[in-house]
Tab-separated table of C-alpha atoms in Angstrom:
chain	number	residue	atom	x	y	z
A	1	MET	CA	21.417	91.472	81.374
A	2	THR	CA	21.277	92.187	77.662
A	3	ASN	CA	22.298	95.784	78.364
A	4	LYS	CA	25.587	94.739	79.981
A	5	LEU	CA	28.743	95.446	78.018
A	6	TRP	CA	30.252	91.987	78.679
A	7	PHE	CA	27.084	90.318	77.311
A	8	GLN	CA	27.066	92.413	74.136
A	9	VAL	CA	30.790	91.781	73.566
A	10	GLY	CA	30.309	88.055	74.093
A	11	VAL	CA	27.407	87.933	71.608
A	12	GLY	CA	29.443	89.928	69.114
A	13	ILE	CA	32.406	87.490	69.400
A	14	ILE	CA	30.118	84.481	68.992
A	15	LEU	CA	28.479	85.971	65.899
A	16	ALA	CA	31.862	86.851	64.426
A	17	LEU	CA	33.110	83.260	64.961
A	18	VAL	CA	29.928	81.854	63.377
A	19	ILE	CA	30.326	84.135	60.352
A	20	ILE	CA	34.009	83.170	59.973
A	21	ARG	CA	33.092	79.463	60.199
A	22	LEU	CA	30.386	79.809	57.561
A	23	PHE	CA	32.752	81.797	55.353
A	24	ILE	CA	35.371	79.007	55.589
A	25	GLU	CA	32.788	76.386	54.651
A	26	VAL	CA	31.781	78.212	51.450
A	27	GLN	CA	35.108	79.866	50.605
A	28	GLY	CA	35.267	78.016	47.258
A	29	ILE	CA	32.479	80.274	46.000
A	30	PHE	CA	34.638	83.320	46.631
A	31	ASP	CA	37.815	82.032	44.926
A	32	PRO	CA	37.384	84.348	41.897
A	33	LEU	CA	37.056	87.308	44.268
A	34	PHE	CA	40.240	86.247	46.075
A	35	ILE	CA	42.080	86.067	42.740
A	36	ILE	CA	40.935	89.560	41.785
A	37	ALA	CA	41.782	90.927	45.236
A	38	GLY	CA	45.233	89.318	45.094
A	39	THR	CA	45.876	90.868	41.692
A	40	ILE	CA	45.025	94.413	42.709
A	41	PHE	CA	46.313	94.242	46.308
A	42	VAL	CA	49.939	95.275	45.683
A	43	PRO	CA	49.154	98.037	43.133
A	44	LEU	CA	46.430	99.414	45.407
A	45	LEU	CA	48.757	99.288	48.404
A	46	LEU	CA	51.570	101.090	46.578
A	47	GLY	CA	49.106	103.587	45.140
A	48	GLY	CA	47.801	104.252	48.654
A	49	VAL	CA	51.308	104.795	49.977
A	50	LEU	CA	52.053	107.281	47.200
A	51	PHE	CA	48.685	108.954	47.857
A	52	PHE	CA	49.449	109.566	51.528
A	53	LEU	CA	52.904	110.859	50.621
A	54	THR	CA	51.690	113.238	47.924
A	55	ARG	CA	48.362	114.403	49.389
A	56	PRO	CA	49.979	117.271	51.327
A	57	ILE	CA	51.301	118.607	48.010
A	58	LEU	CA	47.838	118.242	46.458
A	59	ASN	CA	46.211	120.064	49.396
A	60	PHE	CA	48.812	122.840	49.195
A	61	LEU	CA	48.161	123.361	45.490
A	62	MET	CA	44.375	123.265	45.973
A	63	LYS	CA	44.663	125.989	48.640
A	64	ARG	CA	46.543	128.070	46.076
A	65	LYS	CA	43.453	127.928	43.821
A	66	PHE	CA	44.880	125.336	41.420
A	67	PRO	CA	42.243	123.458	39.442
A	68	LYS	CA	42.078	119.852	40.607
A	69	TRP	CA	43.283	118.463	37.256
A	70	ALA	CA	46.252	120.833	37.324
A	71	ALA	CA	47.076	119.908	40.937
A	72	VAL	CA	46.903	116.176	40.187
A	73	LEU	CA	49.035	116.603	37.057
A	74	THR	CA	51.589	118.594	39.051
A	75	VAL	CA	51.745	115.821	41.671
A	76	LEU	CA	52.277	113.164	39.011
A	77	LEU	CA	54.997	115.215	37.324
A	78	SER	CA	56.623	115.752	40.719
A	79	ILE	CA	56.735	112.004	41.325
A	80	VAL	CA	58.290	111.379	37.902
A	81	LEU	CA	60.824	114.152	38.547
A	82	VAL	CA	61.799	112.714	41.959
A	83	PHE	CA	62.299	109.220	40.535
A	84	TYR	CA	64.279	110.645	37.600
A	85	LEU	CA	66.573	112.681	39.900
A	86	PHE	CA	66.961	109.627	42.133
A	87	TYR	CA	67.948	107.563	39.092
A	88	ILE	CA	70.479	109.995	37.634
A	89	MET	CA	72.067	110.712	41.053
A	90	ILE	CA	72.564	107.203	42.380
A	91	GLY	CA	71.456	104.974	39.496
A	92	PRO	CA	74.907	104.684	37.868
A	93	ILE	CA	76.580	104.024	41.249
A	94	VAL	CA	74.069	101.339	42.196
A	95	THR	CA	74.300	99.761	38.748
A	96	GLY	CA	78.077	99.687	38.978
A	97	GLN	CA	77.950	98.094	42.422
A	98	ILE	CA	75.419	95.498	41.265
A	99	ASN	CA	77.604	94.617	38.270
A	100	SER	CA	80.651	94.375	40.545
A	101	LEU	CA	78.696	92.200	42.960
A	102	VAL	CA	77.663	89.882	40.116
A	103	ASP	CA	81.260	89.655	38.884
A	104	ASN	CA	82.518	88.859	42.385
A	105	ALA	CA	79.659	86.507	43.205
A	106	PRO	CA	81.724	83.316	42.726
A	107	GLU	CA	84.327	84.621	45.199
A	108	ILE	CA	81.650	85.661	47.695
A	109	ILE	CA	79.867	82.321	47.390
A	110	GLU	CA	83.162	80.483	47.871
A	111	GLY	CA	83.879	82.510	50.990
A	112	VAL	CA	80.421	81.810	52.389
A	113	GLU	CA	80.806	78.098	51.623
A	114	GLU	CA	84.165	78.024	53.404
A	115	SER	CA	82.672	79.704	56.470
A	116	ALA	CA	79.684	77.394	56.428
A	117	GLN	CA	81.927	74.352	55.983
A	118	TYR	CA	84.044	75.432	58.935
A	119	ILE	CA	80.909	75.664	61.080
A	120	PHE	CA	79.692	72.242	59.899
A	121	ASP	CA	83.145	70.749	60.629
A	122	GLN	CA	82.808	71.959	64.231
A	123	ARG	CA	79.333	70.559	64.713
A	124	ASP	CA	80.642	67.479	66.567
A	125	ARG	CA	81.729	69.814	69.380
A	126	LEU	CA	78.304	71.380	69.657
A	127	PRO	CA	75.266	70.064	71.627
A	128	ASP	CA	73.214	67.375	69.907
A	129	SER	CA	70.228	69.666	69.323
A	130	ILE	CA	72.337	72.272	67.460
A	131	GLU	CA	74.082	69.529	65.499
A	132	GLN	CA	70.709	68.172	64.322
A	133	GLN	CA	69.614	71.656	63.282
A	134	LEU	CA	72.816	72.186	61.271
A	135	ASN	CA	72.382	68.841	59.506
A	136	GLY	CA	68.818	69.749	58.702
A	137	MET	CA	69.900	73.120	57.334
A	138	ALA	CA	72.510	71.459	55.142
A	139	SER	CA	69.943	69.094	53.599
A	140	GLN	CA	67.512	71.971	53.008
A	141	ILE	CA	70.188	74.049	51.295
A	142	GLY	CA	71.004	71.118	49.024
A	143	ASP	CA	67.341	70.641	48.107
A	144	ARG	CA	66.914	74.372	47.413
A	145	LEU	CA	70.027	74.505	45.219
A	146	GLY	CA	68.705	71.569	43.197
A	147	ASP	CA	65.470	73.315	42.401
A	148	VAL	CA	66.996	75.739	39.879
A	149	GLY	CA	64.125	75.263	37.447
A	150	GLY	CA	61.614	76.287	40.083
A	151	TRP	CA	63.673	79.393	40.821
A	152	ILE	CA	63.641	80.395	37.149
A	153	ILE	CA	59.862	79.949	36.887
A	154	SER	CA	59.352	81.901	40.111
A	155	PHE	CA	61.618	84.702	38.824
A	156	VAL	CA	59.731	84.989	35.510
A	157	THR	CA	56.400	85.001	37.351
A	158	SER	CA	57.605	87.723	39.720
A	159	LEU	CA	58.902	89.779	36.792
A	160	VAL	CA	55.549	89.659	34.992
A	161	SER	CA	53.724	90.489	38.227
A	162	GLY	CA	56.085	93.418	38.801
A	163	ILE	CA	55.403	94.807	35.339
A	164	ILE	CA	51.633	94.563	35.891
A	165	THR	CA	52.046	96.330	39.242
A	166	LEU	CA	54.045	99.182	37.692
A	167	VAL	CA	51.306	99.654	35.090
A	168	LEU	CA	48.427	99.635	37.586
A	169	VAL	CA	49.929	101.792	40.359
A	170	PRO	CA	49.568	105.134	38.477
A	171	PHE	CA	45.905	104.429	37.718
A	172	PHE	CA	45.093	103.755	41.382
A	173	LEU	CA	47.068	106.836	42.434
A	174	VAL	CA	45.225	109.096	39.991
A	175	TYR	CA	41.790	107.856	41.121
A	176	LEU	CA	42.744	108.231	44.790
A	177	LEU	CA	43.964	111.798	44.221
A	178	VAL	CA	40.873	112.786	42.240
A	179	ASP	CA	38.099	111.035	44.209
A	180	HIS	CA	39.443	110.618	47.766
A	181	GLU	CA	37.164	113.384	49.072
A	182	LYS	CA	34.086	111.375	48.055
A	183	PHE	CA	34.898	108.392	50.295
A	184	VAL	CA	33.863	109.794	53.679
A	185	PRO	CA	30.550	111.300	52.437
A	186	PHE	CA	29.771	107.998	50.704
A	187	ILE	CA	30.338	105.899	53.856
A	188	SER	CA	28.671	108.369	56.233
A	189	GLY	CA	25.712	108.683	53.855
A	190	PHE	CA	24.429	105.332	55.135
A	191	PHE	CA	23.963	106.866	58.614
A	192	SER	CA	22.162	109.825	60.073
A	193	GLY	CA	22.147	112.023	63.167
A	194	GLU	CA	24.904	111.605	65.737
A	195	ARG	CA	26.010	108.281	64.220
A	196	LYS	CA	26.860	110.088	60.997
A	197	GLY	CA	29.056	112.562	62.896
A	198	TRP	CA	30.734	109.687	64.777
A	199	ILE	CA	31.470	107.813	61.540
A	200	ARG	CA	33.007	110.953	60.026
A	201	LYS	CA	35.206	111.489	63.099
A	202	THR	CA	36.295	107.841	63.163
A	203	LEU	CA	37.205	107.839	59.468
A	204	HIS	CA	39.091	111.114	59.963
A	205	ASP	CA	41.066	109.574	62.863
A	206	ILE	CA	41.849	106.471	60.778
A	207	ASP	CA	43.024	108.683	57.944
A	208	GLU	CA	45.346	110.617	60.271
A	209	THR	CA	46.674	107.374	61.778
A	210	LEU	CA	47.538	105.862	58.392
A	211	GLN	CA	49.067	109.102	57.175
A	212	ALA	CA	51.218	109.438	60.303
A	213	TYR	CA	52.376	105.824	60.038
A	214	ILE	CA	53.170	105.813	56.307
A	215	GLN	CA	54.870	109.207	56.185
A	216	GLY	CA	56.694	108.610	59.449
A	217	GLN	CA	57.825	105.067	58.643
A	218	LEU	CA	59.222	106.003	55.219
A	219	PHE	CA	60.983	109.066	56.629
A	220	VAL	CA	62.517	106.952	59.428
A	221	SER	CA	63.626	104.346	56.868
A	222	PHE	CA	65.276	107.100	54.832
A	223	LEU	CA	67.191	108.371	57.877
A	224	VAL	CA	68.260	104.823	58.787
A	225	GLY	CA	69.551	104.335	55.243
A	226	ILE	CA	71.557	107.562	55.536
A	227	MET	CA	73.083	106.449	58.840
A	228	LEU	CA	74.008	103.045	57.437
A	229	LEU	CA	75.575	104.635	54.359
A	230	ILE	CA	77.684	106.965	56.483
A	231	GLY	CA	78.802	104.097	58.715
A	232	TYR	CA	79.633	101.760	55.800
A	233	LEU	CA	81.602	104.490	54.044
A	234	ILE	CA	83.584	105.215	57.217
A	235	ILE	CA	84.715	101.590	57.587
A	236	GLY	CA	85.271	101.223	53.846
A	237	LEU	CA	82.729	98.421	53.268
A	238	ASP	CA	82.316	97.329	49.664
A	239	TYR	CA	78.942	97.977	47.975
A	240	ALA	CA	78.136	100.526	50.729
A	241	LEU	CA	75.382	102.325	48.799
A	242	LEU	CA	73.681	99.132	47.680
A	243	LEU	CA	73.730	97.688	51.190
A	244	ALA	CA	72.425	100.964	52.659
A	245	LEU	CA	69.541	100.905	50.171
A	246	ILE	CA	68.752	97.333	51.232
A	247	GLY	CA	68.754	98.522	54.863
A	248	MET	CA	66.460	101.401	53.948
A	249	ALA	CA	64.015	99.084	52.184
A	250	THR	CA	63.904	96.398	54.871
A	251	ASN	CA	63.421	98.940	57.662
A	252	VAL	CA	59.746	99.196	56.673
A	253	ILE	CA	59.398	95.759	58.229
A	254	PRO	CA	58.818	96.402	61.930
A	255	PHE	CA	61.307	94.917	64.412
A	256	LEU	CA	62.742	92.336	61.949
A	257	GLY	CA	63.867	94.833	59.286
A	258	PRO	CA	67.259	95.744	60.805
A	259	TYR	CA	68.164	92.098	61.363
A	260	ILE	CA	67.287	91.218	57.792
A	261	ALA	CA	69.333	94.134	56.475
A	262	VAL	CA	72.449	93.200	58.421
A	263	ILE	CA	72.710	89.690	56.917
A	264	PRO	CA	73.963	90.664	53.413
A	265	ALA	CA	76.200	93.355	54.926
A	266	ILE	CA	77.849	90.848	57.275
A	267	ILE	CA	78.321	88.366	54.416
A	268	ILE	CA	80.109	91.007	52.315
A	269	ALA	CA	82.138	92.069	55.344
A	270	LEU	CA	83.244	88.495	56.116
A	271	VAL	CA	84.511	88.054	52.559
A	272	GLN	CA	86.227	91.453	52.547
A	273	ASP	CA	87.774	91.217	56.053
A	274	PRO	CA	86.378	89.144	58.951
A	275	ILE	CA	86.948	91.934	61.468
A	276	MET	CA	84.762	94.151	59.250
A	277	ALA	CA	81.732	92.032	60.229
A	278	VAL	CA	82.117	93.255	63.827
A	279	TYR	CA	82.127	96.857	62.611
A	280	VAL	CA	79.003	96.237	60.540
A	281	ALA	CA	77.210	94.745	63.540
A	282	ILE	CA	78.173	97.751	65.653
A	283	ILE	CA	76.973	100.192	62.982
A	284	MET	CA	73.643	98.396	62.706
A	285	LEU	CA	73.252	98.305	66.496
A	286	VAL	CA	73.997	102.031	66.833
A	287	ALA	CA	71.650	102.933	63.938
A	288	GLN	CA	68.878	100.822	65.437
A	289	GLN	CA	69.259	102.374	68.880
A	290	ILE	CA	69.224	105.912	67.458
A	291	GLU	CA	66.176	105.073	65.349
A	292	SER	CA	64.165	103.444	68.140
A	293	ASN	CA	65.047	105.854	70.948
A	294	PHE	CA	65.293	109.238	69.183
A	295	ILE	CA	64.047	109.277	65.582
A	296	THR	CA	60.860	107.199	65.779
A	297	PRO	CA	59.450	108.816	68.981
A	298	ASN	CA	59.974	112.306	67.554
A	299	VAL	CA	58.736	111.507	64.023
A	300	MET	CA	55.808	109.245	64.907
A	301	GLY	CA	54.848	110.963	68.128
A	302	LYS	CA	52.613	109.218	70.623
A	303	SER	CA	49.720	108.562	68.226
A	304	LEU	CA	51.218	105.222	67.191
A	305	ASP	CA	52.805	104.350	70.508
A	306	VAL	CA	52.855	100.533	70.570
A	307	HIS	CA	54.610	98.483	73.251
A	308	PRO	CA	57.555	96.420	71.935
A	309	LEU	CA	56.025	93.221	73.302
A	310	THR	CA	52.842	93.995	71.354
A	311	VAL	CA	54.915	94.545	68.213
A	312	ILE	CA	56.672	91.212	68.584
A	313	THR	CA	53.404	89.375	69.254
A	314	LEU	CA	51.689	90.993	66.249
A	315	ILE	CA	54.603	90.229	63.942
A	316	LEU	CA	54.822	86.575	64.978
A	317	ALA	CA	51.073	86.054	64.640
A	318	ALA	CA	50.738	87.984	61.356
A	319	GLY	CA	53.802	86.266	59.888
A	320	ASN	CA	52.315	82.824	60.528
A	321	ILE	CA	48.967	83.908	59.106
A	322	ALA	CA	49.933	85.951	56.039
A	323	GLY	CA	53.718	85.691	55.616
A	324	LEU	CA	55.784	88.734	54.673
A	325	TRP	CA	52.765	90.927	53.858
A	326	GLY	CA	51.306	90.099	57.260
A	327	ILE	CA	54.516	91.250	58.944
A	328	ILE	CA	54.567	94.520	56.987
A	329	LEU	CA	50.879	95.307	57.515
A	330	ALA	CA	50.504	94.076	61.100
A	331	ILE	CA	51.346	97.380	62.809
A	332	PRO	CA	49.245	99.719	60.620
A	333	VAL	CA	46.266	97.334	60.796
A	334	TYR	CA	46.639	97.193	64.580
A	335	ALA	CA	46.867	100.988	64.712
A	336	VAL	CA	43.630	101.295	62.718
A	337	ILE	CA	41.836	98.769	64.939
A	338	LYS	CA	43.136	100.599	68.017
A	339	THR	CA	41.802	103.896	66.634
A	340	ILE	CA	38.368	102.381	65.997
A	341	ALA	CA	38.305	100.804	69.471
A	342	LYS	CA	39.200	104.125	71.121
A	343	ASN	CA	36.395	105.886	69.251
A	344	VAL	CA	33.901	103.164	70.141
A	345	TYR	CA	34.908	103.356	73.805
A	346	ALA	CA	34.690	107.172	73.822
A	347	ARG	CA	31.260	106.961	72.197
A	348	ARG	CA	29.996	104.495	74.807
A	349	ILE	CA	31.274	106.700	77.619
A	350	GLU	CA	29.517	109.683	76.066
A	351	ILE	CA	26.245	107.767	75.758
A	352	SER	CA	26.590	106.494	79.340
A	353	LYS	CA	27.138	110.016	80.704
A	354	THR	CA	24.190	111.324	78.729
A	355	ALA	CA	21.918	108.526	79.992
A	356	THR	CA	22.856	109.066	83.634
A	357	ARG	CA	22.877	112.869	83.598
A	358	ASP	CA	20.537	114.432	86.138
A	359	ILE	CA	17.623	116.371	84.690
A	360	GLU	CA	17.455	119.867	86.127
């Protein structure tokens, strides 16, 4: 019985639950480690994203007989150049739109308050459940607006954290570019024989999965931002570039990104011209359909093919467990786990065929 797959899986699940339970009981011991991990998490994540984006350039230069230090330096200079060109091309426009948005903020807030007040005035005509939700939302908004001091403290804390992140990201990126080839030999060095080959193959597949997801997702987000910008410019929406950049940034959030991006655009459209909000919703719907049906399948391919129901389930679960970061990381983590599971299953099939092969 101990050789049965269901028995081994059951024992593995039980041991995993026991380990998790013991870890929860003594988690206070690991608080310093959690603090350190939380500090380096975002810089390491951003450094990893830049690494996967720039590694093809590094490999290209290395094939052209560049010394590693020269190739790494060229990559870093290329990143600086891209950000500089990005800044001089759209920086002034975005800055002007942000300043204009700040100047017009009182008018926008007044328009939003009028729309919200109109909705609250109509709540007596709505079902009791919706009326209770609206009353609850009104009280929450009042409490949030009263906590201005907490907002200021949170803003200052986020600013300091952002500065630390900007300082640490280049260091992580440099170390990843220089020493990334040592990772697989280091991990596989703990194994021997066929297991060593399997570990190397699994790590290679994980690497390809992450690279495909990161490069594909950012490229898709860029194309979505371009489509939104074109649509906003066609209808004459104010702050078109700024809103398109917001749509580009939020598109990295699976499934929920487009809906988050459309909220500020609809608010601006309602203040500018109520009928404009309909046009914004249509533009977002068209962009999302093009992205999900044409761009993503061709850019991502079938290697990261995940059913929409699975995406929704993962996002809901990860959001409740880890908040925004859980939503962002749910799909790549699932893709990595799926890759490992496929390799484990293929390995078991191979072992099973070898064990049952007839001896000639």
